[in-house]
CSV table of C-alpha atoms and ligand atoms in Angstrom, one decimal:
chain,number,residue,atom,x,y,z
Z,1058,MET,CA,-3.6,114.0,202.4
Z,1059,GLU,CA,-6.4,113.3,200.2
Z,1060,LEU,CA,-6.6,114.7,197.2
Z,1061,LYS,CA,-9.4,114.8,194.5
Z,1062,ILE,CA,-9.5,116.1,191.1
Z,1063,PHE,CA,-12.6,117.1,189.3
Z,1064,ASP,CA,-13.8,117.4,185.4
Z,1065,THR,CA,-16.3,120.2,186.1
Z,1066,SER,CA,-16.8,123.0,189.0
Z,1067,ASP,CA,-20.2,122.3,189.3
Z,1068,GLN,CA,-18.6,118.1,190.3
Z,1069,LEU,CA,-16.2,119.7,192.8
Z,1070,ASP,CA,-19.2,122.3,194.2
Z,1071,GLN,CA,-21.2,119.4,195.1
Z,1072,TYR,CA,-18.7,116.9,196.4
Z,1073,ALA,CA,-17.9,119.9,198.8
Z,1074,ALA,CA,-21.6,120.6,199.9
Z,1075,GLU,CA,-22.3,117.0,200.7
Z,1076,LEU,CA,-19.1,117.1,203.1
Z,1077,PHE,CA,-20.6,119.7,204.7
Z,1078,THR,CA,-24.0,118.7,204.9
Z,1079,LYS,CA,-22.4,115.4,206.1
Z,1080,LEU,CA,-20.4,116.7,209.1
Z,1081,ILE,CA,-23.6,119.1,210.1
Z,1082,ASN,CA,-26.2,115.9,210.1
Z,1083,GLU,CA,-23.6,114.3,212.4
Z,1084,LYS,CA,-22.9,116.7,214.5
Z,1085,PRO,CA,-25.6,119.8,214.6
Z,1086,LYS,CA,-23.6,121.8,216.4
Z,1087,ALA,CA,-20.7,121.8,214.1
Z,1088,VAL,CA,-17.9,124.5,214.3
Z,1089,LEU,CA,-17.1,126.1,210.6
Z,1090,GLY,CA,-14.2,127.3,209.8
Z,1091,LEU,CA,-15.1,129.5,206.7
Z,1092,ALA,CA,-13.5,131.1,203.7
Z,1093,THR,CA,-14.4,134.3,201.5
Z,1094,GLY,CA,-13.3,134.9,197.4
Z,1095,SER,CA,-14.5,133.6,194.4
Z,1096,THR,CA,-13.8,129.9,194.7
Z,1097,PRO,CA,-15.9,129.0,197.5
Z,1098,ILE,CA,-19.3,130.9,196.3
Z,1099,GLY,CA,-20.6,127.6,194.1
Z,1100,ILE,CA,-19.7,125.4,197.5
Z,1101,TYR,CA,-22.2,127.3,199.5
Z,1102,ASP,CA,-24.6,127.8,196.3
Z,1103,LYS,CA,-25.3,124.1,196.5
Z,1104,ILE,CA,-25.1,124.1,200.6
Z,1105,VAL,CA,-27.8,126.3,200.3
Z,1106,ASP,CA,-29.7,124.0,197.2
Z,1107,ASN,CA,-29.6,121.5,200.2
Z,1108,TYR,CA,-30.9,123.3,203.2
Z,1109,ASN,CA,-33.6,124.0,200.5
Z,1110,LEU,CA,-34.2,120.7,200.3
Z,1111,ASN,CA,-34.7,120.3,204.2
Z,1112,LYS,CA,-31.0,118.0,204.1
Z,1113,LEU,CA,-29.7,119.9,206.7
Z,1114,SER,CA,-30.2,123.1,209.2
Z,1115,PHE,CA,-27.6,125.4,210.2
Z,1116,SER,CA,-29.5,126.2,213.7
Z,1117,GLY,CA,-26.9,124.6,216.0
Z,1118,VAL,CA,-23.9,125.4,214.0
Z,1119,THR,CA,-21.4,128.0,215.0
Z,1120,THR,CA,-18.9,129.7,212.1
Z,1121,TYR,CA,-15.8,131.5,212.1
Z,1122,ASN,CA,-14.7,133.1,209.2
Z,1123,LEU,CA,-10.8,133.1,208.0
Z,1124,ASP,CA,-10.5,137.1,207.5
Z,1125,GLU,CA,-11.6,140.3,207.1
Z,1126,TYR,CA,-10.8,144.0,205.9
Z,1127,VAL,CA,-9.5,147.1,208.1
Z,1128,GLY,CA,-11.9,149.7,207.6
Z,1129,LEU,CA,-15.1,148.4,205.9
Z,1130,THR,CA,-18.4,148.1,207.9
Z,1131,PRO,CA,-20.1,145.1,207.6
Z,1132,ASP,CA,-23.2,147.0,205.2
Z,1133,ASN,CA,-20.1,147.6,202.4
Z,1134,ASP,CA,-20.5,145.0,199.8
Z,1135,GLN,CA,-16.8,144.6,199.7
Z,1136,SER,CA,-16.8,143.3,203.1
Z,1137,TYR,CA,-16.6,139.5,203.7
Z,1138,ALA,CA,-19.2,140.1,206.3
Z,1139,TYR,CA,-21.5,141.2,203.7
Z,1140,TYR,CA,-20.0,138.6,201.6
Z,1141,MET,CA,-20.9,135.8,203.9
Z,1142,ASN,CA,-24.5,137.5,204.2
Z,1143,ARG,CA,-25.3,137.9,200.9
Z,1144,HIS,CA,-23.6,133.8,199.7
Z,1145,LEU,CA,-24.8,132.0,202.7
Z,1146,PHE,CA,-25.8,133.4,206.7
Z,1147,SER,CA,-29.0,134.9,204.9
Z,1148,ARG,CA,-30.0,132.2,203.1
Z,1149,VAL,CA,-30.1,129.3,206.0
Z,1150,ASP,CA,-31.5,129.3,209.0
Z,1151,ILE,CA,-28.2,130.2,211.8
Z,1152,PRO,CA,-28.6,132.8,214.0
Z,1153,ALA,CA,-26.7,135.7,213.8
Z,1154,SER,CA,-25.1,135.2,217.2
Z,1155,GLN,CA,-23.2,132.4,216.0
Z,1156,THR,CA,-21.8,133.9,213.0
Z,1157,HIS,CA,-18.2,135.4,213.9
Z,1158,LEU,CA,-15.5,137.4,211.9
Z,1159,PRO,CA,-12.7,139.6,212.9
Z,1160,ASN,CA,-14.8,143.1,213.1
Z,1161,GLY,CA,-13.3,145.1,210.4
Z,1162,MET,CA,-14.3,148.7,212.2
Z,1163,ALA,CA,-12.7,147.8,215.8
Z,1164,PRO,CA,-11.3,151.1,217.3
Z,1165,ASP,CA,-8.9,148.6,219.0
Z,1166,PRO,CA,-7.1,146.4,216.7
Z,1167,GLN,CA,-4.8,144.6,218.7
Z,1168,ALA,CA,-8.0,143.9,221.3
Z,1169,GLU,CA,-9.4,142.9,218.5
Z,1170,CYS,CA,-7.4,140.0,217.5
Z,1171,ALA,CA,-7.5,139.2,221.2
Z,1172,ARG,CA,-11.1,138.9,221.3
Z,1173,TYR,CA,-10.9,136.7,218.4
Z,1174,ASP,CA,-8.1,134.1,219.3
Z,1175,ALA,CA,-10.2,133.8,223.0
Z,1176,LEU,CA,-13.0,132.5,220.7
Z,1177,LEU,CA,-11.2,130.5,218.1
Z,1178,ASN,CA,-9.3,129.0,220.9
Z,1179,GLU,CA,-12.4,128.0,223.0
Z,1180,HIS,CA,-14.3,126.7,220.0
Z,1181,PRO,CA,-11.7,124.8,217.3
Z,1182,ALA,CA,-13.1,124.3,213.9
Z,1183,ASP,CA,-14.7,120.8,213.0
Z,1184,ILE,CA,-13.4,121.8,209.2
Z,1185,GLN,CA,-11.7,125.0,208.1
Z,1186,LEU,CA,-12.5,125.9,204.4
Z,1187,LEU,CA,-9.6,127.5,202.4
Z,1188,GLY,CA,-9.0,129.2,199.2
Z,1189,LEU,CA,-5.0,129.8,198.2
Z,1190,GLY,CA,-3.8,132.9,196.9
Z,1191,HIS,CA,-1.7,133.1,193.4
Z,1192,ASN,CA,1.6,133.8,196.1
Z,1193,GLY,CA,0.3,130.8,198.7
Z,1194,HIS,CA,-1.6,132.8,200.7
Z,1195,ILE,CA,-4.0,131.3,203.0
Z,1196,GLY,CA,-6.6,133.5,204.6
Z,1197,PHE,CA,-4.7,136.6,204.5
Z,1198,ASN,CA,-1.5,134.9,205.8
Z,1199,GLU,CA,0.9,136.5,202.7
Z,1200,PRO,CA,4.5,134.7,202.2
Z,1201,ASP,CA,7.3,135.8,204.7
Z,1202,GLY,CA,10.2,134.8,206.7
Z,1203,GLU,CA,7.8,134.0,209.6
Z,1204,LEU,CA,4.5,133.4,210.1
Z,1205,SER,CA,1.9,134.1,212.9
Z,1206,ALA,CA,0.2,131.5,214.9
Z,1207,GLY,CA,-2.7,133.7,216.1
Z,1208,THR,CA,-4.8,136.5,214.4
Z,1209,HIS,CA,-3.4,139.5,213.8
Z,1210,VAL,CA,-3.7,142.7,210.8
Z,1211,VAL,CA,-1.9,142.4,207.6
Z,1212,LYS,CA,-0.3,144.4,205.6
Z,1213,LEU,CA,-1.5,143.2,202.2
Z,1214,LYS,CA,0.9,142.5,199.3
Z,1215,GLU,CA,0.7,144.8,196.2
Z,1216,GLU,CA,0.0,141.5,193.9
Z,1217,THR,CA,-3.2,140.2,196.8
Z,1218,ARG,CA,-4.5,143.9,196.5
Z,1219,GLU,CA,-4.2,143.6,192.6
Z,1220,ALA,CA,-5.4,140.4,192.4
Z,1221,ASN,CA,-8.6,141.3,194.7
Z,1222,ALA,CA,-9.0,144.4,193.1
Z,1223,ARG,CA,-11.8,142.8,190.4
Z,1224,PHE,CA,-14.4,143.0,193.0
Z,1225,PHE,CA,-13.7,147.1,194.1
Z,1226,ALA,CA,-14.7,149.4,191.9
Z,1227,SER,CA,-11.0,150.7,191.5
Z,1228,MET,CA,-7.8,149.7,192.9
Z,1229,ASP,CA,-7.3,152.7,195.5
Z,1230,GLU,CA,-10.7,151.4,197.0
Z,1231,VAL,CA,-9.2,148.1,197.7
Z,1232,PRO,CA,-8.4,148.1,201.1
Z,1233,THR,CA,-4.2,148.1,202.4
Z,1234,GLU,CA,-4.7,145.9,205.3
Z,1235,ALA,CA,-6.5,143.3,207.0
Z,1236,TYR,CA,-7.1,140.4,209.8
Z,1237,THR,CA,-6.5,137.4,209.2
Z,1238,MET,CA,-6.4,134.1,211.5
Z,1239,GLY,CA,-3.1,133.0,212.3
Z,1240,VAL,CA,-1.6,129.9,210.6
Z,1241,GLY,CA,-1.6,128.4,214.1
Z,1242,SER,CA,-5.3,128.9,214.5
Z,1243,ILE,CA,-5.8,127.3,211.1
Z,1244,LEU,CA,-3.7,124.2,211.6
Z,1245,LYS,CA,-6.0,123.6,214.7
Z,1246,ALA,CA,-8.8,122.6,213.1
Z,1247,ASN,CA,-10.0,118.9,213.1
Z,1248,THR,CA,-9.8,118.7,209.1
Z,1249,ILE,CA,-9.0,121.2,206.7
Z,1250,LEU,CA,-10.7,121.7,203.1
Z,1251,LEU,CA,-8.6,123.2,200.7
Z,1252,VAL,CA,-10.7,124.1,197.5
Z,1253,VAL,CA,-8.4,125.8,194.1
Z,1254,ARG,CA,-9.8,126.3,191.0
Z,1255,GLY,CA,-8.3,127.9,187.5
Z,1256,SER,CA,-5.2,127.3,185.4
Z,1257,ASP,CA,-3.7,130.2,186.7
Z,1258,LYS,CA,-3.2,128.5,190.3
Z,1259,ALA,CA,-2.1,125.2,188.9
Z,1260,SER,CA,1.9,126.1,189.4
Z,1261,ILE,CA,1.4,127.4,192.9
Z,1262,VAL,CA,-0.7,124.2,193.9
Z,1263,LYS,CA,2.2,121.8,193.0
Z,1264,GLU,CA,4.7,124.4,194.9
Z,1265,ALA,CA,2.4,124.2,198.2
Z,1266,LEU,CA,1.3,120.3,197.7
Z,1267,THR,CA,4.6,118.8,196.8
Z,1268,GLY,CA,7.4,121.8,197.3
Z,1269,PRO,CA,9.2,122.4,200.4
Z,1270,VAL,CA,7.2,123.3,203.9
Z,1271,THR,CA,8.2,127.1,204.0
Z,1272,THR,CA,6.7,130.4,205.2
Z,1273,GLN,CA,7.2,131.9,201.8
Z,1274,ILE,CA,4.7,129.6,200.9
Z,1275,PRO,CA,1.8,129.6,203.5
Z,1276,ALA,CA,-0.4,126.9,202.0
Z,1277,SER,CA,2.7,124.6,202.3
Z,1278,LEU,CA,2.2,124.3,205.8
Z,1279,LEU,CA,-0.7,122.5,205.2
Z,1280,GLN,CA,1.4,119.3,204.6
Z,1281,THR,CA,2.1,119.0,208.0
Z,1282,HIS,CA,-1.6,118.8,209.5
Z,1283,PRO,CA,-2.8,114.9,209.5
Z,1284,ARG,CA,-6.5,115.8,207.9
Z,1285,VAL,CA,-6.1,117.8,204.8
Z,1286,ILE,CA,-8.7,117.5,201.7
Z,1287,VAL,CA,-7.8,118.9,199.0
Z,1288,LEU,CA,-10.4,119.5,196.1
Z,1289,LEU,CA,-9.3,120.7,192.7
Z,1290,ASP,CA,-10.8,121.0,189.3
Z,1291,ARG,CA,-9.1,119.9,186.2
Z,1292,GLU,CA,-7.2,123.1,185.4
Z,1293,ALA,CA,-5.5,123.5,188.5
Z,1294,GLY,CA,-4.5,120.4,189.2
Z,1295,ARG,CA,-3.0,119.9,185.9
Z,1296,MET,CA,1.2,120.0,186.7
Z,1297,LEU,CA,0.0,117.3,189.5
Z,1298,ASP,CA,1.4,113.8,188.4
A,622,LIG,C1,-8.4,136.3,199.0
A,622,LIG,C2,-8.7,135.8,200.3
A,622,LIG,C3,-8.3,134.5,200.7
A,622,LIG,C4,-8.7,133.5,199.2
A,622,LIG,C5,-8.1,134.3,197.9
A,622,LIG,C6,-8.0,133.4,197.0
A,622,LIG,O1,-7.2,137.6,199.3
A,622,LIG,N1,-8.3,136.5,201.6
A,622,LIG,O2,-9.4,133.8,201.7
A,622,LIG,O3,-8.8,132.2,199.8
A,622,LIG,O4,-7.6,135.6,198.3
A,622,LIG,O5,-9.6,134.3,196.4
A,622,LIG,P1,-10.0,133.8,195.1
A,622,LIG,O6,-11.2,132.6,195.6
A,622,LIG,O7,-10.9,134.7,194.6
A,622,LIG,O8,-9.2,133.4,193.7
């Protein structure tokens, strides 16, 4: 595991954006596993800056997102499809047909999970970007006695709904279920880029990276992956030796 702690969020964003830029230049048909939440926004902004400076093209890139809320349409501004268009896809030259998320409105959730897994199996990610939930979740793989390898529908924990309520008008509007890529698919990525910011995540960072590997902290499974890069700001890394 490669760990880097940055003095400022800006430096972290720049570093992560350079990683993506380098990968896409070396491999124009790269497959990216992408994430949402507040953590990656600055990284996407810096990637777009690089794109505007003609440092890279997304024309051959394919993307697969980690997760999507059940019941939100892509034009709902809280859906992850909307988020990805807003923060990245609409700002670069990626064809829409090369961007993928689970469809939150799919009539048959089981079929939707199978459809997404078939795509993921065919196109393993060169790099998978991950944020971290306060309870150690990755994507929407919540702490549990057992975890699913493939794409599945999760009932969101109340603590996760509360954490994400800041993006919605009220708690009632926060969906209760979401599709998420399973930990098996996440761990199949060639490289995993875990990004965490903020003092409030310092203790879960320490537990996930240095504690026992347990399904009760899904991010701890990353300890079993051969190529993980962890990027932290000072605050998130403050409990690490
Ligand atoms: C959400 C997302 C995760 C994300 C996490 C942290 O629930 N499903 O993919 O990593 O929460 O979000 P944030 O970056 O806003 O703290």
